[in-house]
């Protein structure tokens, strides 16, 4: 059997590497139009940072795992074609700011149709709006000239999270396969399930109809993001009342109906999926006339924006309502730990917010490339429906990036922790404090540091959703 995967990104690369590792008799080729990305997959410096990924790639690469730019050849030869291209939010035209942009998906479908000489199973790996399979099937059928070629479309959304992709792929909570309720649909589902059965227990492979599979992916991300916005909303209430959001999370998380995961209050969720997929869900609801349902999910994003803005305002008001020309060290730019990905990272809005008030921000992140930070802060950000004066692009000369945490904090008035990197917990904060301007502040947007220890050193500490320091209280009352 031959598998081709169109799209060598955060999903296509790791998922195909895992399939190749676990199914040595299957040839797996990951193809992409981006030559630099393919070259990186063929090197020891992979294009994405993901713990454990290099080992998996090295074990299968050259054996039955290949990365290539020859899209036509490998798609043409494959029995199963996974499509794992990007499906970002549309930035122009009808539905701009909400609807999914399916340009890349449609482009991939046209290529499949034009190069196919044999029947194939087409697997939607990308996250797509419900009913996309219908549209793709039309593109495939109308563009394939060979009457003997049949396409069977399956939806097989990916649930891996960045930073834990290999663990998630190795032992997934479930694999979801949606297909048509026809004989050929059932056969295609069985073929794809057979691939996963090499390492995933049968009872974890869930089979549904196409539309349920497509909608389940959007719903899962909306529900996960909703938990974060819910707990973040409570973090604001905790600060106003003296309650402690970590104690509240622990207390409610022990209720087995709620569960302990995804209850960490933060500066806001980021990543390439949550906002995009909720906006997509909102758009679908609006197009089918369910405005109340759309409003309900929209609020999850509004709360996320509020949380980022609230953090910036806390920093400004704590530092005597002026941060002009004050150096602020930002620890962490990635949207979560163990990744170098910065897509939709809350750090973008927070850095811009601080800089809009005149602060001189110095960023340190253990993984994110400097060029990525310049690009993220320096490029016009598409504001989906709320253009903000705080979110203007910053010129490269105004952005300071440090190569280590000491350098970032030297002569700074404050440290803002925006990503929960483990190494941030291990620093010598006394040594850091000694180099800072006094009073020295720590704003812990992830609640990962030992706040009492920091206070004993002399820091004034703001910890998100925790009772406020008396020093800070004075300025808010
Ligand atoms: P990505 O941008 O990292 O990778 C997509 C790749 O597809 C790019 O390298 C691009 O060059 C390539 N591509 C686009 N059009 C192509 C074409 N016609 N032919 C060949 N290559 C083409 O995106 P990603 O993060 O891997 O996400 C892919 C999909 O998976 C999205 O729909 C996303 O919503 C979904 N998803 C992402 C994650 C995640 O954690 N990133 C998790 C689950 C699902
Ligand atoms: C998410 C989904 O978890 C995954 O199933 C889907 O396939 C892709 O989207 P990802 O975005 O990679 O994965 O990371 P995730 O762990 O979900 O974190 C998303 C954001 O939420 C991060 O910014 C993270 O810091 C934040 N988060 C997560 C919180 O603020 N609090 C939490 O309790 C959990």
Coordinates of C-alpha atoms and ligand atoms in Angstrom, one line a residue:
X1 CA 0.0 0.0 0.0
X2 CA 1.2 3.5 -0.7
X3 CA 0.1 6.6 1.2
X4 CA 0.7 10.2 0.1
X5 CA 0.1 13.2 2.3
X6 CA -0.3 16.7 0.8
X7 CA 1.0 19.2 3.3
X8 CA 4.2 18.7 5.3
X9 CA 3.2 21.0 8.2
X10 CA 2.6 20.6 12.0
X11 CA 0.0 17.9 11.3
X12 CA 1.1 16.2 8.0
X13 CA 4.8 15.7 9.1
X14 CA 4.3 14.1 12.6
X15 CA 1.1 12.1 11.7
X16 CA 2.8 10.5 8.6
X17 CA 6.0 9.9 10.5
X18 CA 4.0 8.0 13.1
X19 CA 2.1 6.0 10.5
X20 CA 5.4 5.1 8.8
X21 CA 7.0 4.1 12.1
X22 CA 4.1 1.8 13.0
X23 CA 3.4 0.4 9.6
X24 CA 6.8 -0.6 8.1
X25 CA 5.1 -2.4 5.1
X26 CA 3.4 0.8 3.9
X27 CA 5.3 3.4 1.9
X28 CA 4.5 6.9 3.1
X29 CA 5.4 10.0 1.2
X30 CA 4.8 13.5 2.5
X31 CA 4.6 16.1 -0.3
X32 CA 4.6 19.9 -0.2
X33 CA 5.0 22.8 -2.5
X34 CA 7.3 24.5 -0.1
X35 CA 10.8 23.4 -1.1
X36 CA 12.5 24.8 2.1
X37 CA 10.1 22.9 4.3
X38 CA 10.7 19.6 2.5
X39 CA 14.5 20.2 2.6
X40 CA 14.2 20.7 6.3
X41 CA 12.2 17.5 6.8
X42 CA 15.0 15.7 5.0
X43 CA 17.7 17.2 7.3
X44 CA 18.4 16.9 11.0
X45 CA 16.9 20.4 11.7
X46 CA 13.3 19.6 11.2
X47 CA 11.0 22.6 10.3
X48 CA 9.1 22.3 13.5
X49 CA 10.2 21.8 17.1
X50 CA 8.3 18.9 18.7
X51 CA 9.8 16.8 21.5
X52 CA 10.5 13.2 20.3
X53 CA 9.8 14.0 16.6
X54 CA 13.3 13.8 15.3
X55 CA 13.7 10.2 16.7
X56 CA 10.5 9.0 15.1
X57 CA 11.4 10.6 11.8
X58 CA 15.0 9.2 11.8
X59 CA 13.6 5.7 12.6
X60 CA 11.5 5.6 9.4
X61 CA 13.0 8.2 7.0
X62 CA 14.6 6.5 4.0
X63 CA 13.0 3.2 4.9
X64 CA 9.3 3.7 4.2
X65 CA 9.0 7.5 5.0
X66 CA 9.9 10.1 2.4
X67 CA 9.5 13.8 2.0
X68 CA 9.2 15.2 -1.5
X69 CA 8.2 18.2 -3.6
X70 CA 7.1 15.9 -6.5
X71 CA 3.4 16.2 -5.6
X72 CA 2.0 14.9 -8.9
X73 CA 4.1 11.7 -8.9
X74 CA 3.4 10.6 -5.4
X75 CA -0.2 11.6 -5.3
X76 CA -0.7 9.8 -8.6
X77 CA 0.8 6.6 -7.3
X78 CA -1.0 6.5 -3.9
X79 CA -3.8 4.3 -2.7
X80 CA -4.7 6.7 0.1
X81 CA -4.1 10.4 -0.1
X82 CA -4.3 12.4 3.2
X83 CA -4.9 16.1 2.7
X84 CA -3.3 18.1 5.5
X85 CA -3.0 21.6 4.0
X86 CA -3.6 24.8 6.0
X87 CA -7.2 26.0 6.3
X88 CA -6.8 29.5 7.7
X89 CA -9.5 32.1 8.4
X90 CA -10.5 34.1 5.2
X91 CA -9.1 37.6 5.3
X92 CA -10.9 38.9 2.2
X93 CA -14.3 38.6 0.5
X94 CA -17.5 36.9 1.7
X95 CA -17.1 35.6 5.3
X96 CA -13.8 37.4 5.8
X97 CA -12.7 37.2 9.4
X98 CA -14.7 34.1 10.1
X99 CA -15.1 31.6 7.3
X100 CA -12.4 29.0 6.6
X101 CA -10.3 29.7 3.5
X102 CA -10.5 26.5 1.5
X103 CA -8.2 27.7 -1.3
X104 CA -5.4 25.3 -0.4
X105 CA -7.8 22.4 0.0
X106 CA -9.5 23.0 -3.3
X107 CA -6.1 23.4 -4.9
X108 CA -5.1 20.0 -3.5
X109 CA -8.3 18.4 -4.7
X110 CA -7.7 19.7 -8.3
X111 CA -4.2 18.2 -8.3
X112 CA -5.5 14.9 -7.1
X113 CA -8.2 14.8 -9.8
X114 CA -5.7 15.7 -12.5
X115 CA -3.0 13.2 -11.7
X116 CA -5.1 10.2 -10.6
X117 CA -4.9 7.1 -12.8
X118 CA -6.3 4.7 -10.2
X119 CA -9.1 4.8 -7.6
X120 CA -8.1 6.4 -4.3
X121 CA -9.3 7.0 -0.7
X122 CA -9.1 10.7 0.0
X123 CA -8.7 11.5 3.7
X124 CA -9.6 15.0 5.1
X125 CA -7.0 15.5 7.7
X126 CA -7.2 19.3 7.7
X127 CA -9.9 20.8 9.9
X128 CA -12.7 21.9 7.6
X129 CA -16.2 23.3 7.8
X130 CA -18.9 20.7 8.0
X131 CA -20.0 19.5 4.5
X132 CA -16.6 20.2 3.0
X133 CA -16.4 16.6 1.8
X134 CA -19.4 17.2 -0.4
X135 CA -17.8 20.2 -2.1
X136 CA -14.5 18.3 -2.5
X137 CA -16.2 15.3 -4.0
X138 CA -17.7 17.6 -6.7
X139 CA -14.3 19.1 -7.5
X140 CA -12.8 15.6 -7.7
X141 CA -15.5 14.1 -9.9
X142 CA -15.8 17.0 -12.3
X143 CA -12.1 17.3 -12.8
X144 CA -11.1 13.7 -13.2
X145 CA -11.3 12.7 -16.9
X146 CA -10.7 8.9 -16.3
X147 CA -14.2 7.3 -15.9
X148 CA -12.6 4.2 -14.2
X149 CA -11.2 6.3 -11.3
X150 CA -13.3 6.4 -8.2
X151 CA -12.8 8.6 -5.1
X152 CA -14.0 7.7 -1.7
X153 CA -13.8 10.6 0.8
X154 CA -13.3 10.1 4.5
X155 CA -13.0 12.6 7.3
X156 CA -10.3 11.8 9.7
X157 CA -9.7 14.9 11.8
X158 CA -6.5 15.2 13.8
X159 CA -6.6 15.8 17.6
X160 CA -2.9 16.1 18.4
X161 CA -1.8 19.2 20.4
X162 CA 1.5 20.9 19.6
X163 CA 4.3 20.2 22.2
X164 CA 2.8 16.7 22.9
X165 CA 2.2 15.6 19.3
X166 CA 4.3 12.4 19.5
X167 CA 2.6 11.3 22.8
X168 CA -0.8 12.2 21.4
X169 CA -0.1 10.2 18.1
X170 CA 1.4 7.3 19.9
X171 CA -1.6 6.8 22.3
X172 CA -4.5 8.8 21.0
X173 CA -7.7 9.1 23.1
X174 CA -9.5 8.2 19.9
X175 CA -9.1 8.1 16.2
X176 CA -12.2 9.4 14.4
X177 CA -13.1 8.2 10.9
X178 CA -16.2 9.5 9.2
X179 CA -17.4 8.0 5.9
X180 CA -20.4 7.4 3.8
X181 CA -23.0 4.9 4.8
X182 CA -22.6 2.9 1.6
X183 CA -20.7 -0.4 0.8
X184 CA -17.7 1.5 -0.7
X185 CA -17.8 3.9 2.2
X186 CA -17.7 1.1 4.7
X187 CA -14.8 -0.5 2.8
X188 CA -12.8 2.7 2.8
X189 CA -13.4 3.2 6.5
X190 CA -12.2 -0.4 7.1
X191 CA -9.0 0.2 5.1
X192 CA -8.1 3.4 7.0
X193 CA -9.0 1.8 10.3
X194 CA -6.7 -1.0 9.3
X195 CA -3.8 1.4 9.1
X196 CA -4.4 2.8 12.6
X197 CA -5.0 -0.7 14.0
X198 CA -1.3 -1.3 13.7
X199 CA -1.0 0.5 17.1
X200 CA -4.3 1.9 18.2
X201 CA -6.7 -0.4 20.1
X202 CA -9.9 -1.1 18.0
X203 CA -12.2 0.3 20.7
X204 CA -10.5 3.7 20.3
X205 CA -11.2 3.9 16.6
X206 CA -14.6 5.6 16.3
X207 CA -16.5 5.5 13.1
X208 CA -19.3 8.0 12.3
X209 CA -20.9 9.6 9.2
X210 CA -18.9 12.2 7.4
X211 CA -20.7 15.2 8.8
X212 CA -20.4 14.1 12.4
X213 CA -16.7 13.6 12.0
X214 CA -16.2 17.1 10.4
X215 CA -18.4 18.8 13.1
X216 CA -16.8 16.8 16.0
X217 CA -13.4 18.4 15.3
X218 CA -14.8 22.0 15.4
X219 CA -16.9 21.1 18.5
X220 CA -13.9 19.6 20.3
X221 CA -11.8 22.7 19.8
X222 CA -14.7 25.0 20.7
X223 CA -15.4 23.1 23.9
X224 CA -11.7 23.1 24.9
X225 CA -11.3 26.8 24.3
X226 CA -14.6 27.5 26.1
X227 CA -13.1 25.8 29.2
X228 CA -10.2 28.2 29.1
X229 CA -12.3 31.3 28.6
X230 CA -14.6 30.2 31.4
X231 CA -11.7 29.8 33.9
X232 CA -10.1 33.0 32.6
X233 CA -13.4 34.9 33.3
X234 CA -13.3 33.5 36.8
X235 CA -9.7 34.6 37.2
X236 CA -10.9 38.2 36.9
X237 CA -13.5 37.6 39.5
X238 CA -10.9 36.0 41.8
X239 CA -8.7 39.1 41.7
X240 CA -11.7 41.2 42.5
X241 CA -12.8 39.1 45.5
X242 CA -9.6 37.6 47.0
X243 CA -10.4 34.0 45.8
X244 CA -7.6 32.0 44.2
X245 CA -8.2 30.7 40.7
X246 CA -5.9 27.7 41.1
X247 CA -7.8 26.7 44.2
X248 CA -11.1 27.1 42.4
X249 CA -9.8 25.1 39.4
X250 CA -8.6 22.3 41.7
X251 CA -11.9 22.3 43.6
X252 CA -14.1 22.1 40.5
X253 CA -11.7 19.7 38.7
X254 CA -12.1 17.0 41.3
X255 CA -15.8 16.7 40.2
X256 CA -15.5 13.8 37.8
X257 CA -18.2 15.4 35.6
X258 CA -15.9 18.4 35.1
X259 CA -12.4 16.8 35.2
X260 CA -9.1 18.5 36.0
X261 CA -7.7 19.2 32.5
X262 CA -7.8 22.5 30.6
X263 CA -8.6 24.6 33.7
X264 CA -5.3 26.6 33.9
X265 CA -6.0 30.3 33.9
X266 CA -3.7 32.1 31.5
X267 CA -3.0 35.2 29.5
X268 CA -5.3 33.7 26.9
X269 CA -5.3 30.8 24.6
X270 CA -3.3 30.9 21.3
X271 CA -2.3 28.5 18.6
X272 CA -3.4 28.0 15.1
X273 CA -6.6 26.2 15.8
X274 CA -8.8 27.5 18.6
X275 CA -9.7 30.9 17.3
X276 CA -9.8 29.9 13.7
X277 CA -12.1 26.9 14.4
X278 CA -14.4 28.8 16.6
X279 CA -14.7 31.6 14.1
X280 CA -15.5 28.9 11.5
X281 CA -18.2 27.4 13.8
X282 CA -19.6 30.9 14.3
X283 CA -19.7 31.5 10.6
X284 CA -21.4 28.2 9.9
X285 CA -24.1 28.9 12.5
X286 CA -24.7 32.3 11.0
X287 CA -25.1 30.9 7.5
X288 CA -27.7 28.4 8.6
X289 CA -29.6 31.2 10.5
X290 CA -28.6 30.2 14.1
X291 CA -27.5 33.6 15.3
X292 CA -28.0 32.8 19.1
X293 CA -25.7 29.8 18.7
X294 CA -23.2 31.9 16.8
X295 CA -23.3 34.6 19.6
X296 CA -22.7 31.9 22.2
X297 CA -19.5 30.6 20.7
X298 CA -18.3 34.1 19.7
X299 CA -18.2 35.1 23.3
X300 CA -15.4 32.5 23.9
X301 CA -13.2 34.6 21.7
X302 CA -14.3 37.9 23.1
X303 CA -13.4 36.6 26.6
X304 CA -10.0 35.6 25.3
X305 CA -9.4 39.1 23.9
X306 CA -10.5 40.6 27.2
X307 CA -8.0 38.5 29.1
X308 CA -5.1 39.7 27.0
X309 CA -6.2 43.3 27.4
X310 CA -6.8 42.9 31.1
X311 CA -3.2 41.6 31.6
X312 CA -1.8 44.6 29.8
X313 CA -3.9 47.0 31.9
X314 CA -2.8 45.2 35.1
X315 CA 0.9 45.8 34.1
X316 CA 0.3 49.4 33.4
X317 CA -1.7 50.2 36.5
X318 CA 0.6 48.3 38.8
X319 CA 3.6 50.3 37.5
X320 CA 2.1 53.6 38.6
X321 CA 0.1 54.0 35.4
X322 CA 3.1 54.6 33.2
X323 CA 5.4 52.2 31.4
X324 CA 6.8 54.8 29.0
X325 CA 10.5 54.1 28.3
X326 CA 10.5 51.4 31.0
X327 CA 12.2 48.1 29.9
X328 CA 9.9 45.1 30.3
X329 CA 11.3 41.6 29.9
X330 CA 8.9 39.2 28.3
X331 CA 9.6 35.5 29.1
X332 CA 8.1 33.3 26.5
X333 CA 6.7 34.2 23.1
X334 CA 5.4 30.8 21.9
X335 CA 1.7 30.1 22.3
X336 CA 2.5 27.3 24.8
X337 CA 5.6 25.4 26.0
X338 CA 7.5 22.9 24.0
X339 CA 6.8 24.4 20.7
X340 CA 8.4 27.2 18.6
X341 CA 5.0 28.0 17.0
X342 CA 3.8 31.5 17.5
X343 CA 0.5 31.4 15.5
X344 CA -2.1 33.5 17.4
X345 CA 0.2 33.6 20.5
X346 CA -1.2 35.9 23.2
X347 CA 2.3 37.4 23.3
X348 CA 1.7 39.3 20.1
X349 CA -1.2 41.3 21.5
X350 CA 0.4 41.7 24.9
X351 CA 3.8 42.9 23.5
X352 CA 2.0 45.3 21.2
X353 CA -0.2 46.5 24.0
X354 CA 2.8 47.2 26.2
X355 CA 4.7 48.9 23.4
X356 CA 1.6 51.0 22.5
X357 CA 2.0 52.5 26.0
X358 CA 5.6 53.3 25.4
X359 CA 7.3 50.4 27.1
X360 CA 10.6 49.0 25.7
X361 CA 9.9 45.3 25.5
X362 CA 12.8 42.7 25.5
X363 CA 11.7 39.2 24.5
X364 CA 13.3 35.9 25.5
X365 CA 12.0 32.6 24.3
X366 CA 14.0 29.3 24.4
X367 CA 12.7 28.1 20.9
X368 CA 11.2 30.9 18.8
X369 CA 13.5 32.2 16.1
X370 CA 14.2 36.0 16.3
X371 CA 13.0 36.4 12.7
X372 CA 9.6 35.0 13.7
X373 CA 9.2 37.5 16.5
X374 CA 10.1 40.4 14.2
X375 CA 7.6 39.1 11.6
X376 CA 4.8 38.6 14.2
X377 CA 5.2 42.0 15.8
X378 CA 6.0 43.8 12.6
X379 CA 3.3 42.6 10.3
X380 CA -0.2 44.0 10.1
X381 CA -2.4 41.6 12.0
X382 CA -5.8 40.8 10.5
X383 CA -8.3 42.0 13.1
X384 CA -11.3 39.8 12.5
X385 CA -13.9 42.3 13.7
X386 CA -12.4 44.5 16.3
X387 CA -9.6 46.7 15.0
X388 CA -7.6 47.8 18.0
X389 CA -5.3 50.8 18.1
X390 CA -3.1 48.8 20.5
X391 CA -2.4 46.2 17.9
X392 CA -0.4 48.2 15.4
X393 CA 2.7 46.7 13.7
X394 CA 6.0 47.5 15.4
X395 CA 9.1 48.4 13.4
X396 CA 12.0 46.0 13.7
X397 CA 14.3 48.6 15.3
X398 CA 11.9 49.0 18.2
X399 CA 11.9 45.2 19.0
X400 CA 14.5 43.9 21.3
X401 CA 15.3 40.2 21.6
X402 CA 17.5 38.7 24.2
X403 CA 19.5 35.4 23.8
X404 CA 19.2 34.6 27.5
X405 CA 16.9 35.4 30.5
X406 CA 19.5 37.4 32.4
X407 CA 20.1 39.7 29.4
X408 CA 16.3 40.2 29.0
X409 CA 15.9 41.2 32.6
X410 CA 19.0 43.4 33.1
X411 CA 17.9 47.0 33.9
X412 CA 14.2 46.0 33.4
X413 CA 11.5 47.3 35.6
X414 CA 9.4 44.1 35.2
X415 CA 9.2 40.6 33.9
X416 CA 6.1 39.3 32.2
X417 CA 5.8 35.5 32.0
X418 CA 3.7 34.7 28.9
X419 CA 4.5 31.1 28.2
X420 CA 4.8 28.2 30.7
X421 CA 8.3 27.0 29.7
X422 CA 9.6 24.7 32.5
X423 CA 13.0 26.4 32.4
X424 CA 11.4 29.6 33.7
X425 CA 10.8 27.9 37.1
X426 CA 14.5 27.1 37.5
X427 CA 16.2 30.5 37.1
X428 CA 18.2 32.2 39.9
X429 CA 15.6 35.0 40.5
X430 CA 17.8 36.6 43.2
X431 CA 20.5 37.1 40.6
X432 CA 17.9 38.4 38.2
X433 CA 16.4 40.7 40.8
X434 CA 19.8 42.2 41.6
X435 CA 20.2 43.5 38.0
X436 CA 16.7 45.0 37.8
X437 CA 15.4 48.5 38.5
X438 CA 13.5 48.8 41.8
X439 CA 10.7 48.3 42.6
X440 CA 11.1 45.1 40.4
X441 CA 7.8 43.5 39.3
X442 CA 6.9 40.0 38.1
X443 CA 3.7 39.5 36.2
X444 CA 3.1 35.8 36.1
X445 CA 0.6 35.2 33.3
X446 CA 0.8 31.4 33.6
X447 CA 1.1 30.9 37.4
X448 CA 4.2 28.8 37.1
X449 CA 6.6 30.6 39.5
X450 CA 7.0 30.3 43.2
X451 CA 5.4 33.6 44.2
X452 CA 6.3 33.5 47.9
X453 CA 9.9 33.0 47.0
X454 CA 9.8 35.9 44.6
X455 CA 8.2 38.1 47.3
X456 CA 10.9 37.1 49.8
X457 CA 13.5 38.2 47.3
X458 CA 11.8 41.6 47.1
X459 CA 9.8 41.3 43.9
X460 CA 6.3 42.8 43.7
X461 CA 4.3 39.9 42.2
X462 CA 1.1 39.9 40.2
X463 CA -0.1 36.3 39.7
X464 CA -3.1 35.9 37.4
X465 CA -6.3 35.2 39.2
X466 CA -4.7 35.2 42.7
X467 CA -5.2 37.5 45.6
X468 CA -3.5 40.8 44.9
X469 CA -0.3 41.9 46.7
X470 CA -1.1 44.7 49.2
X471 CA 1.3 46.9 47.1
X472 CA -0.8 46.3 44.0
X473 CA -4.1 46.6 45.9
X474 CA -3.2 50.2 46.9
X475 CA -3.1 51.3 43.3
X476 CA -6.4 49.7 42.3
X477 CA -8.5 50.8 45.3
Ligands
LIG1 P1 0.8 24.1 8.2 O1 0.6 25.5 7.7 O2 1.9 23.9 9.2 O3 1.0 23.1 7.0 C1 0.3 23.1 5.8 C2 1.2 22.8 4.7 O4 0.4 22.5 3.5 C3 2.2 23.9 4.3 O5 3.5 23.5 4.4 C4 1.8 24.3 2.8 O6 2.9 24.6 2.1 C5 1.2 23.0 2.4 N1 0.3 23.1 1.2 C6 -0.7 24.0 1.0 N2 -1.3 23.8 -0.2 C7 -0.6 22.8 -0.8 C8 -0.8 22.1 -2.0 N3 -1.7 22.5 -2.9 N4 0.1 21.1 -2.3 C9 1.1 20.8 -1.5 N5 1.3 21.4 -0.2 C10 0.4 22.4 0.1 O7 -0.6 23.7 8.8 P2 -0.9 22.7 10.0 O8 -0.7 23.3 11.4 O9 -0.2 21.4 9.8 O10 -2.4 22.4 9.9 C11 -3.0 21.7 8.8 C12 -4.4 21.4 9.0 O11 -4.6 20.6 10.2 C13 -5.3 22.7 9.3 O12 -6.5 22.5 8.7 C14 -5.4 22.7 10.8 O13 -6.6 23.3 11.2 C15 -5.4 21.2 11.1 N6 -4.9 20.9 12.5 C16 -3.8 21.5 13.0 C17 -3.3 21.2 14.2 C18 -2.1 21.8 14.8 O14 -1.8 21.5 16.0 N7 -1.4 22.6 14.1 C19 -4.0 20.2 15.0 C20 -5.1 19.5 14.4 C21 -5.6 19.9 13.2
LIG2 C1 -5.4 22.3 20.2 C2 -6.2 21.1 20.6 O1 -5.9 20.8 22.0 C3 -5.9 19.9 19.8 O2 -6.7 18.8 20.1 C4 -6.2 20.3 18.3 O3 -5.8 19.2 17.5 C5 -5.4 21.5 17.9 O4 -5.7 22.6 18.8 P1 -2.9 23.2 20.5 O5 -3.5 24.5 20.0 O6 -1.7 22.6 19.8 O7 -4.0 22.0 20.4 O8 -2.6 23.3 22.0 P2 -3.4 23.2 23.4 O9 -2.7 22.4 24.4 O10 -4.9 22.9 23.1 O11 -3.4 24.7 23.9 C6 -4.0 25.8 23.2 C7 -3.9 27.1 24.0 O12 -4.6 27.1 25.2 C8 -2.4 27.4 24.4 O13 -2.2 28.8 24.2 C9 -2.4 27.0 25.8 O14 -1.4 27.7 26.6 C10 -3.8 27.4 26.3 N1 -4.3 26.7 27.5 C11 -4.4 25.4 27.5 C12 -4.6 27.5 28.6 O15 -4.5 28.7 28.6 N2 -5.1 26.8 29.7 C13 -5.2 25.5 29.7 O16 -5.7 24.9 30.8 C14 -4.9 24.7 28.6

